[in-house]
Coordinates of C-alpha atoms and ligand atoms in Angstrom, one line a residue:
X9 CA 0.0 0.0 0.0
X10 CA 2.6 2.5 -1.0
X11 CA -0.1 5.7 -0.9
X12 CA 0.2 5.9 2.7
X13 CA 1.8 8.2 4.4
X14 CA 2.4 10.0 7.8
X15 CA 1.0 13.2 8.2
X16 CA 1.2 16.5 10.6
X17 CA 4.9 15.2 11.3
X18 CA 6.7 18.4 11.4
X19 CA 4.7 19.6 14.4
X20 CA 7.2 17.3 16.3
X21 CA 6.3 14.8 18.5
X22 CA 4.8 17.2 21.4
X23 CA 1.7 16.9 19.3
X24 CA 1.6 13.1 18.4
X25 CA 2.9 10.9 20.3
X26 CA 4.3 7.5 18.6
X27 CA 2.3 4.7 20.4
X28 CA 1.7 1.2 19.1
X29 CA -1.6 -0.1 19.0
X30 CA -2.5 -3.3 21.2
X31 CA -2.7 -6.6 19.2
X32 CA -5.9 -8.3 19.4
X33 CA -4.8 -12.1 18.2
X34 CA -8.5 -13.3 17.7
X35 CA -9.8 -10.2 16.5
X36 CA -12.1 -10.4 13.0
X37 CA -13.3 -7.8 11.0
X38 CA -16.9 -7.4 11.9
X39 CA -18.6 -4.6 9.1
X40 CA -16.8 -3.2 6.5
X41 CA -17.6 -0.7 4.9
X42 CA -16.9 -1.7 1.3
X43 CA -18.8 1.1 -0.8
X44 CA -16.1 3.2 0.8
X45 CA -13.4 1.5 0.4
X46 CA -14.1 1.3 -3.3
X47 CA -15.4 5.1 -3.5
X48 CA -12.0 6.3 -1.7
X49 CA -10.2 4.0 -4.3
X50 CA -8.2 2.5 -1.2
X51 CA -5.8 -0.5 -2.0
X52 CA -6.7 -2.5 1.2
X53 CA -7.8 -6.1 1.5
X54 CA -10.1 -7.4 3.9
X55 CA -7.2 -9.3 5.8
X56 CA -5.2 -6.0 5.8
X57 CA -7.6 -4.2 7.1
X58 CA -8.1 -6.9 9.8
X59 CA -4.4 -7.0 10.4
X60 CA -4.3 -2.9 10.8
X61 CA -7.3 -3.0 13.4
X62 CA -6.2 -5.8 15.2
X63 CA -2.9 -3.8 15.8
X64 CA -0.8 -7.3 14.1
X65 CA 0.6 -5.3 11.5
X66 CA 1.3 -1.8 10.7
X67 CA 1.2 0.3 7.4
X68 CA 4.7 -0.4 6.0
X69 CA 7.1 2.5 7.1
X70 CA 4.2 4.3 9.1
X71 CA 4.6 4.8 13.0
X72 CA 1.2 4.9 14.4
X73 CA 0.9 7.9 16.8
X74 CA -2.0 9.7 19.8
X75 CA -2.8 13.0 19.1
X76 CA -2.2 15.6 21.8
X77 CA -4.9 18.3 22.7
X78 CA -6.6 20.1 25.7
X79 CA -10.8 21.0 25.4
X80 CA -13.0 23.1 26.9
X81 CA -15.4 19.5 28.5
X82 CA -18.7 21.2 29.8
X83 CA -17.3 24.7 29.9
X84 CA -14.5 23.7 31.7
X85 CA -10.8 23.5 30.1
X86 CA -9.2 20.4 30.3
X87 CA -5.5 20.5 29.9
X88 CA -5.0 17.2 29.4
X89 CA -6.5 15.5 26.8
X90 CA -5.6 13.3 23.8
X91 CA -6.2 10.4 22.1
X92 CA -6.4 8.6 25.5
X93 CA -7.9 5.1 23.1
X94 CA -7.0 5.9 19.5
X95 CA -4.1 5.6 17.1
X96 CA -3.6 7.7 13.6
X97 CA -2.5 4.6 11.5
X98 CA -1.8 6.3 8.7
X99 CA -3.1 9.1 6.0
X100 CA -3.9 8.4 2.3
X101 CA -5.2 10.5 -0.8
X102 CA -7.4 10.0 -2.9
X103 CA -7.4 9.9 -6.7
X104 CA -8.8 13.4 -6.6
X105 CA -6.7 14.6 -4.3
X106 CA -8.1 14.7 -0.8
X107 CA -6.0 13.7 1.7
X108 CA -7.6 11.4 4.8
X109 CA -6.4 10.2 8.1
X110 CA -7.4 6.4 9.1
X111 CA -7.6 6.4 13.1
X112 CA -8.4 3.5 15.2
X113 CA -10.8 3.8 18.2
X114 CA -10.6 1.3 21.1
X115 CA -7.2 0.3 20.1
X116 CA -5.3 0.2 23.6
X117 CA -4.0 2.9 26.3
X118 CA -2.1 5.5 25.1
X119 CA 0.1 8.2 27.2
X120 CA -3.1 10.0 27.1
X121 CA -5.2 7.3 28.8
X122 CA -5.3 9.1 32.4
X123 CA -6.6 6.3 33.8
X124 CA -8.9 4.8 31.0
X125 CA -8.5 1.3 29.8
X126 CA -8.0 2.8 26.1
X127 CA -10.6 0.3 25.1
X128 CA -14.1 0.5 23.4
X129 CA -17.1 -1.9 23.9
X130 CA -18.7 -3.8 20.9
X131 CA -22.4 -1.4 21.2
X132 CA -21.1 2.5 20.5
X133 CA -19.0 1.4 17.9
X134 CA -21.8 0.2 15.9
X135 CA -23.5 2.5 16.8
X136 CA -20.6 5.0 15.1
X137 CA -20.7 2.6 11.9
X138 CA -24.5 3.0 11.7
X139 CA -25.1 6.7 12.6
X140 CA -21.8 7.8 10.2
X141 CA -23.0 5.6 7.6
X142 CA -26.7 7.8 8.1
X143 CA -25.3 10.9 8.5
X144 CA -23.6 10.8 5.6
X145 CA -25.9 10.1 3.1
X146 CA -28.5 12.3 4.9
X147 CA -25.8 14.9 3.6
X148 CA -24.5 16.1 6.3
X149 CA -20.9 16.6 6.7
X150 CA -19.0 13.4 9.1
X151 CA -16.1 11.5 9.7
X152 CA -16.8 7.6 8.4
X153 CA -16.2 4.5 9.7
X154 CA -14.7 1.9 7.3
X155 CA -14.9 -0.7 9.6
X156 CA -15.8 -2.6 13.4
X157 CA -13.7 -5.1 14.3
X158 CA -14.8 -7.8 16.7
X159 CA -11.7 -8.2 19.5
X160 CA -13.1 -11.1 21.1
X161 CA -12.4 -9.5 24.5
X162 CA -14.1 -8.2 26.9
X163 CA -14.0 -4.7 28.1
X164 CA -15.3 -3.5 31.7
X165 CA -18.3 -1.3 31.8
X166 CA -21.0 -1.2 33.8
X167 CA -20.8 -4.7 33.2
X168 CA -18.7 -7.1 30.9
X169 CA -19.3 -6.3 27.4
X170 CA -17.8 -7.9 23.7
X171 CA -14.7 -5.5 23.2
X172 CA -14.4 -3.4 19.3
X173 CA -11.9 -1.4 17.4
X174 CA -13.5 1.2 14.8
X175 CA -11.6 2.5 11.8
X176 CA -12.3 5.9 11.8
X177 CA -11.8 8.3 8.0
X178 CA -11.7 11.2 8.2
X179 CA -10.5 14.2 6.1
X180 CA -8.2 15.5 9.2
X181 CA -8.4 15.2 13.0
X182 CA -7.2 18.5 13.8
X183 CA -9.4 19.9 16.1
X184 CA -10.4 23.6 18.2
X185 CA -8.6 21.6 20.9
X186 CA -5.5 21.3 18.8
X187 CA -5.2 24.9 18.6
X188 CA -6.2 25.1 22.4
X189 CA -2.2 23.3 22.9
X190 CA -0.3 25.2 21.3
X191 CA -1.7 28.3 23.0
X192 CA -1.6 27.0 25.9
X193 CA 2.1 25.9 25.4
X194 CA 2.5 29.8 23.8
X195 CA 4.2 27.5 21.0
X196 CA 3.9 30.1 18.3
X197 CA 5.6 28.1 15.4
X198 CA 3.9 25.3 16.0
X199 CA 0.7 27.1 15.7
X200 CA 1.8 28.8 12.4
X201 CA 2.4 25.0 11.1
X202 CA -0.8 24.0 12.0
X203 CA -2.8 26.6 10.0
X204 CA -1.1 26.4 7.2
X205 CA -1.8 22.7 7.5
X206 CA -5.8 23.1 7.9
X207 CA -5.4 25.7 4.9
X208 CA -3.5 23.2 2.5
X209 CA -5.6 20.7 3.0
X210 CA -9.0 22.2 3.4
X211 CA -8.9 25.8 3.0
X212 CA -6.3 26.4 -0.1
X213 CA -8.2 29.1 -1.8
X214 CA -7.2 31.4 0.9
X215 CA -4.9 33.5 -0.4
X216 CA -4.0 36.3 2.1
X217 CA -0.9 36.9 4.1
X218 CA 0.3 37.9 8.0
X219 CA -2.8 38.4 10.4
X220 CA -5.2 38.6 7.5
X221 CA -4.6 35.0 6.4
X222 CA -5.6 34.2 10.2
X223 CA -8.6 35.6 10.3
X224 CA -9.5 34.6 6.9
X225 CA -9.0 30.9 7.8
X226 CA -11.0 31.8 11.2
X227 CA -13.6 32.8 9.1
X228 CA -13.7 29.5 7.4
X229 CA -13.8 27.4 9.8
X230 CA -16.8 29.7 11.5
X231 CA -18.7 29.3 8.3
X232 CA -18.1 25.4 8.2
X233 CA -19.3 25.4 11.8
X234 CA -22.3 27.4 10.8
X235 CA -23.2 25.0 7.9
X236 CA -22.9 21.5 9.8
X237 CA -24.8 23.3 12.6
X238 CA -27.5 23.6 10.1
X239 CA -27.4 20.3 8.5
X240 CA -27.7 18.7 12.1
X241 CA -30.8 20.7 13.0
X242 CA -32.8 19.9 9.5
X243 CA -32.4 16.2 10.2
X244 CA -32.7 16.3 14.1
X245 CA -29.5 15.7 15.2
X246 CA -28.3 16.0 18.8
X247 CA -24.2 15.4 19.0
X248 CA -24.5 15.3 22.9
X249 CA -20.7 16.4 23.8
X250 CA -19.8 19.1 21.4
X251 CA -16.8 20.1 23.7
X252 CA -14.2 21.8 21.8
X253 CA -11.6 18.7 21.8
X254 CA -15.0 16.9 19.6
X255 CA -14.8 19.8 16.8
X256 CA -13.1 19.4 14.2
X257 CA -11.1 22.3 12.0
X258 CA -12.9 21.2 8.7
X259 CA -16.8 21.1 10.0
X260 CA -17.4 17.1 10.0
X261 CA -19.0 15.6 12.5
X262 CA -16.9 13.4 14.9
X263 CA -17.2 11.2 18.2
X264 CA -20.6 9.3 17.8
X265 CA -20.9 8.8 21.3
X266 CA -23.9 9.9 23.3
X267 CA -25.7 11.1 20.1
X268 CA -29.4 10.5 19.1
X269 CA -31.6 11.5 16.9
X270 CA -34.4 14.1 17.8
X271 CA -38.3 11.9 18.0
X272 CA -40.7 14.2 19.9
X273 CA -40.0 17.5 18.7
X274 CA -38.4 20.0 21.8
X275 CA -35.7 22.5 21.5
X276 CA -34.7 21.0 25.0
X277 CA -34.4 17.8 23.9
X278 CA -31.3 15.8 25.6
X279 CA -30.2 12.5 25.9
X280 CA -27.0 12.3 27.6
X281 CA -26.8 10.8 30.9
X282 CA -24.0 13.3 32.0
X283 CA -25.8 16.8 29.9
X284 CA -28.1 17.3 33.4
X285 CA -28.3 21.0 32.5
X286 CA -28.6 20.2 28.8
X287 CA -25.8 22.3 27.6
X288 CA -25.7 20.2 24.7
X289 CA -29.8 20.1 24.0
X290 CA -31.0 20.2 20.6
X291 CA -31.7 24.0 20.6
X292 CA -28.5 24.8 22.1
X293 CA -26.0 23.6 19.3
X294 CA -25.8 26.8 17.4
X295 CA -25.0 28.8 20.5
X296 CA -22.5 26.1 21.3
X297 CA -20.6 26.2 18.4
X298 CA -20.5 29.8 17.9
X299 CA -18.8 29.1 21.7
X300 CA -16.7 26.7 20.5
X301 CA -15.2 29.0 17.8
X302 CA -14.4 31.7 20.6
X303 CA -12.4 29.7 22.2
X304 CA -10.6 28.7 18.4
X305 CA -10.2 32.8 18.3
X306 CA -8.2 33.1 21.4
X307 CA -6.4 30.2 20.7
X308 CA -5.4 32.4 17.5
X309 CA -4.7 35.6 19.4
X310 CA -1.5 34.2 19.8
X311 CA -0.5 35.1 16.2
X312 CA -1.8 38.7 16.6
X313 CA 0.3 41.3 17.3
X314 CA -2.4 44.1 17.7
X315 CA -4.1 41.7 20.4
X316 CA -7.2 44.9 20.7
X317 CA -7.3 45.0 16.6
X318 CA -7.6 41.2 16.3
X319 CA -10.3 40.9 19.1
X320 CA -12.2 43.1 17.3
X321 CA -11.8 41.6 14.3
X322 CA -12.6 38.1 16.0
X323 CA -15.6 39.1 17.5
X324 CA -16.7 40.8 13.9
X325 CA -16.3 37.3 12.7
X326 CA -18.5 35.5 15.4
X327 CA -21.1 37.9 14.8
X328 CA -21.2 37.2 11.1
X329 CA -21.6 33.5 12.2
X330 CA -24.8 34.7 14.1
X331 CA -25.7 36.3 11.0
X332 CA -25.0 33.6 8.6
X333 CA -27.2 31.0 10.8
X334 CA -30.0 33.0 11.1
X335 CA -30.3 33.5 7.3
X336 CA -29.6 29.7 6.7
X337 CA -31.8 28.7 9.7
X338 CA -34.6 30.9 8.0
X339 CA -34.2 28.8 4.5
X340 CA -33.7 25.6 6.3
X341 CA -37.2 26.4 7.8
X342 CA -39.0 27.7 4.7
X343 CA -37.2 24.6 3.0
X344 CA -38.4 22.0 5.3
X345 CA -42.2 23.8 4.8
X346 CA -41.5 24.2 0.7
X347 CA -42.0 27.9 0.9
X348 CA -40.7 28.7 -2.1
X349 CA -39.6 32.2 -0.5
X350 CA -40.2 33.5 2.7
X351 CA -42.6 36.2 4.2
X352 CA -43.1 37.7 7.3
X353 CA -46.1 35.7 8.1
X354 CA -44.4 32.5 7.5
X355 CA -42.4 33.2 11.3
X356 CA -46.2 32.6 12.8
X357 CA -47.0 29.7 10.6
X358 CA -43.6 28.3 11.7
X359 CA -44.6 28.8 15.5
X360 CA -47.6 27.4 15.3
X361 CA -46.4 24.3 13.8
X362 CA -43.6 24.1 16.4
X363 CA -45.6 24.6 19.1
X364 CA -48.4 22.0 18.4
X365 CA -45.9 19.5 17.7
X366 CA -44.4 20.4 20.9
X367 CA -47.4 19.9 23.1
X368 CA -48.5 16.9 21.3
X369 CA -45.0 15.3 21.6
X370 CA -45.2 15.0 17.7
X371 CA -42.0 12.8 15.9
X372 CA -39.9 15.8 14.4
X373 CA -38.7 13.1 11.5
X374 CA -42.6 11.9 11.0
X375 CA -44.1 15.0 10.9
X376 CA -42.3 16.3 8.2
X377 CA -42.1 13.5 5.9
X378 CA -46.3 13.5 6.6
X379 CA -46.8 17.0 5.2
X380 CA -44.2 15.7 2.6
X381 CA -45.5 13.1 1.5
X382 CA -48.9 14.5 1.5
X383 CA -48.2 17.0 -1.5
X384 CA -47.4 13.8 -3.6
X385 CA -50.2 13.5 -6.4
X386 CA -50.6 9.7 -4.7
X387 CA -49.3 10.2 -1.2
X388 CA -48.2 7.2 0.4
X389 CA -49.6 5.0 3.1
X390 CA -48.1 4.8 6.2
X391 CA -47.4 8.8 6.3
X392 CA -50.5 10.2 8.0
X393 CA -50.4 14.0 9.3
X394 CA -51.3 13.7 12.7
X395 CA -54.7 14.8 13.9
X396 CA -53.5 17.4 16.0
X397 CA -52.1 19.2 13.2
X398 CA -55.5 19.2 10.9
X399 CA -56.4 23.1 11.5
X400 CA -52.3 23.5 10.7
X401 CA -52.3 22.0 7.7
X402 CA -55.2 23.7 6.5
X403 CA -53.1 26.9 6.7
X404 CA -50.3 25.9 5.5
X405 CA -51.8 24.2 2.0
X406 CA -52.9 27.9 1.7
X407 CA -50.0 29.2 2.0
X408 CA -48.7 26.6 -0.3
X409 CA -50.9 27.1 -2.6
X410 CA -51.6 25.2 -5.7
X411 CA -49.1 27.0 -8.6
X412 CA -46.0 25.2 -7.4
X413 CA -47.2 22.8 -5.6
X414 CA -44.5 20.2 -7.4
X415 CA -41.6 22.3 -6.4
X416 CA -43.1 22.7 -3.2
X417 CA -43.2 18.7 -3.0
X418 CA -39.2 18.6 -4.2
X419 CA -37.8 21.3 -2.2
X420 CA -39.8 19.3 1.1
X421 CA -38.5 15.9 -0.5
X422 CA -34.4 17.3 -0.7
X423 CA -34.7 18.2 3.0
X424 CA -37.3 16.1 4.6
X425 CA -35.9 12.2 5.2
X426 CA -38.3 9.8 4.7
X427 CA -36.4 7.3 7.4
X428 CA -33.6 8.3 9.7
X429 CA -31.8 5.8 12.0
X430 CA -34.2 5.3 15.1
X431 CA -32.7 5.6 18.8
X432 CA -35.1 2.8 19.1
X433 CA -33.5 0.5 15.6
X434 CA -29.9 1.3 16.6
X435 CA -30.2 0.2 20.6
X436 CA -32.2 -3.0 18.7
X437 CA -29.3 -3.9 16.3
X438 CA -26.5 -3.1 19.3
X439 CA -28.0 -5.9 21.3
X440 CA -28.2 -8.1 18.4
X441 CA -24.5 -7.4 17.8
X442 CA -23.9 -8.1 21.8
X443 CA -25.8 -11.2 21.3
X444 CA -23.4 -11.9 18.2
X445 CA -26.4 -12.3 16.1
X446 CA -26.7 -10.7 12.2
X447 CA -29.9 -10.7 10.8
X448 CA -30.4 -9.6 7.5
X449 CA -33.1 -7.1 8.7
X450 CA -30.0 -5.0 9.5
X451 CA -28.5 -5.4 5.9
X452 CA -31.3 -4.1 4.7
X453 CA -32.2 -1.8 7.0
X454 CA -28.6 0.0 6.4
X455 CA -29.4 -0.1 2.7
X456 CA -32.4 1.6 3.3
X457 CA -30.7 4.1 5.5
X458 CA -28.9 5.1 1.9
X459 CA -31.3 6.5 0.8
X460 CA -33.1 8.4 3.3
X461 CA -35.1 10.9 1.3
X462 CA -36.8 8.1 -0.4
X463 CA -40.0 8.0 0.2
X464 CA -41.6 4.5 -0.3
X465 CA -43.3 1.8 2.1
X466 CA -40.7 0.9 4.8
X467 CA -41.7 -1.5 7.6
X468 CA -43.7 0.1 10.2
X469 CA -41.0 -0.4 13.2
X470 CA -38.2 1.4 11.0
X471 CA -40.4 4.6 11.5
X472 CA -41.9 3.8 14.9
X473 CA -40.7 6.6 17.4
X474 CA -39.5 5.2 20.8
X475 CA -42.2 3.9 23.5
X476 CA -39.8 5.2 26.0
X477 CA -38.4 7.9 24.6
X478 CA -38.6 10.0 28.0
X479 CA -36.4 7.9 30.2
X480 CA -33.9 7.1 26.6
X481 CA -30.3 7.7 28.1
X482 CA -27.4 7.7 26.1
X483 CA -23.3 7.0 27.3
X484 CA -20.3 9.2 26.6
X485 CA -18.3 5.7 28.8
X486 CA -18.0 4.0 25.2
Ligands
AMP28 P1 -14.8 11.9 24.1 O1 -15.6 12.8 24.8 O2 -15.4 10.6 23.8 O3 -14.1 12.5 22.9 O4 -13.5 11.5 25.1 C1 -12.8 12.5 25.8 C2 -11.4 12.0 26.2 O5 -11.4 10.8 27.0 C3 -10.6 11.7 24.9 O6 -9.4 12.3 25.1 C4 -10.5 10.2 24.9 O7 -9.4 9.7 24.3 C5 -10.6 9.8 26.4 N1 -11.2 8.5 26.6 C6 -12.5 8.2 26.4 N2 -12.7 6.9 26.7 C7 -11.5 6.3 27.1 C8 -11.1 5.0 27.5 N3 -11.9 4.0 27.5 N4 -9.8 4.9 27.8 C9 -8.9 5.9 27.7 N5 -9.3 7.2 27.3 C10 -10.6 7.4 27.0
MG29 MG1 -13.3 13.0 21.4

């Protein structure tokens, strides 16, 4: 596999640290994720990729290292963090030209492992193979997981559960935490290194100089921010621990660990067993990530020389992020009710439908792909607007109207998924896993999740919303 190669190497090894993986003897490749293999154009076999995961071999010439870091955890800095239970095997590019890192989750202690066994149980990392593989093709921007690998031994949670490595992709793994280092260490050339980095690789039509090329790259990754943001909230997306050390530099979604998808509809919808003042709630991830990039400025201050001109210039910047999400917030809404342009009136209509579906604990998912669905010249079974909402809908086929009524139907149909992965499906298929059982429901159910804005008949339990969705607790302890 001669395309390999080590990346991020000349910011020294105070940033990433050479570690070797643990060897898992028995291990065997569980899910692979072959469509991305072959889309990526990756020369790997399926006992290569075995051998990588299981830590038996390594990519030839390539010293596997932890990433260093620090993060702001709940609104409070943590010095000391790092890949405490991953390696970076190696980074590859692609035929086109995009360069990816290939990280391993669950794949032994590292110097960063404060205590942790650097281990990962069998259930969150299919549940990171299943929600990257629906993320994705629900269009919104993630890391992927080419495969799960089985280690055949157990790890210690709250009780003994089958052990797992994941095979993490993702474009880079440089993070807001990252940058918190290097500040932190006042490591000025280090820093310089690292944006250039990020700009190479993700941001190389940037072509300023001196303090300008910083904030122009701050700017970026603000408006990446503000656009993931965006695409998590049209699909109902809650991340659950969006500290800074889980936010990476070029706006993908990473660390799949206490995340669910919004059912009843609530801007205070959390899931998290340790969010208890739901920081991290549903309604709360804008403000969070405009937070998140705050602390990416000051990181940054330390290449300023005017520190009162550049927080001034920083701040401009976050306030454009405000800016820029309200305006996409506003055509995410109008989208997802196939307003073909929005007017004042529409901010009622909006509230009215948010508030009903609030007090009626109405699927967020469901509901839309009902009023969808229901501007389809033969809607679908199995897609009914709920009764609740009659008097809504009323008003809003007015304000529909009949002119456009199939552009209406395609802009609902671009944004609206017909079948997201349930909380309810994915706990279902993680104790199948744990029971080492592999039915072909979850083939196809996966297949299905491929396509989520196709609307067709699905079986009724891949739609059903959770029975208990008001004591559903999810684990950052993966
Ligand atoms: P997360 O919130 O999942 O990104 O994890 C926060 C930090 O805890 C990261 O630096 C992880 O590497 C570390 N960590 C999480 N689980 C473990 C574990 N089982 N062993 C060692 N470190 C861990
Ligand atoms: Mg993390």
């Amino acid at each position: 596999m001669s395309d390999f190669f080590s990346r991020y190497t000349e910011l020294g090894e105070v940033y990433l640290v050479p570690q070797r993986p643990q060897q898992f003897e028995h291990a065997q490749l569980l899910l692979t994720n072959s469509d991305l293999i072959t889309e990526l154009g990756m020369d790997v076999d399926q006992q290569q990729l075995r051998d990588y995961l299981a830590g038996m071999s390594r990519v030839e010439n390539i010293k596997p290292v932890a990433m260093a870091y620090c993060g702001h955890q709940f609104g409070h800095f943590n010095p000391q963090l790092g890949d405490g239970r991953a390696h970076l095997i190696a980074s590859f590019a692609t035929a086109r030209g995009h360069t990816y890192d290939m990280h391993l989750k669950g794949s032994g202690a590292t110097v960063f492992s404060r205590g942790g066994d650097g281990l990962c149980a069998l259930g969150p990392a299919v549940r990171e193979y299943i929600m990257s593989h629906a993320m994705r093709a629900l269009g919104v921007p993630t890391t992927q997981c080419l495969a799960v690998l089985s280690t055949n031994q157990q790890v210690m949670r709250q009780e003994r559960e089958p052990g797992a490595v994941v095979c993490r992709i993702a474009r880079s793994h440089i993070r807001v935490g990252t940058f918190q280092l290097m500040a932190m260490n006042k490591d000025v050339d280090a820093m310089q290194q690292l944006v250039e980095l990020c700009i190479a690789d993700q941001f190389d039509d940037i072509s300023s100089s001196g303090e300008q090329r910083v904030l122009d790259f701050f700017e970026r990754v603000c408006l990446r921010q503000c656009a993931l943001i965006l695409k998590w909230m049209q699909v109902g997306f809650i991340h659950g621990v969006m500290n800074t050390d889980n936010t990476l530099i070029n706006g993908e979604t990473i660390d799949y660990g206490p995340c669910a998808m919004m059912e009843s509809f609530s801007f205070d919808a959390v899931f998290s067993s340790i969010d208890r003042q739901g920081r991290y709630a549903f309604g709360q991830q804008p403000n969070i990530a405009s937070w998140n990039c705050g602390r990416l400025a000051e990181s940054l201050m330390l290449l300023m020389d005017d520190k009162d001109a550049a927080l001034e210039r920083f701040s401009g910047i976050l306030s454009q992020f405000a800016e820029e999400f309200n305006e996409g917030y506003q055509q995410m809404w109008s989208n997802k009710l196939g307003l073909l342009s929005w007017q004042e009136s529409d901010q009622t209509l909006l509230s009215e439908l948010l508030s009903l579906m609030q007090q009626n604990k109405l699927d967020y998912t469901n509901t839309f792909a009902a009023l969808t669905n229901s501007l389809q010249p033969t809607p679908l079974p199995g897609y009914e607007i709920p009764e609740a909402l009659a008097d809504w809908t009323r008003k809003w086929r007015r304000r529909v109207g009949d002119n456009n009524l199939s552009a209406a139907h395609a802009i609902m149909q671009s944004v609206n998924p017909a079948i997201i992965p349930r909380n309810g499906m994915v706990e279902h298929f993680i104790d199948e896993f744990n029971l080492a059982k592999h039915s072909d429901e979850f083939t196809q159910w996966l297949h299905a999740l491929k396509t989520p804005y196709l609307y067709q008949v699905y079986p009724a339990q891949w739609l059903a919303t959770m029975s208990n969705e008001q004591t559903y607790q999810t684990f950052c302890g993966t």
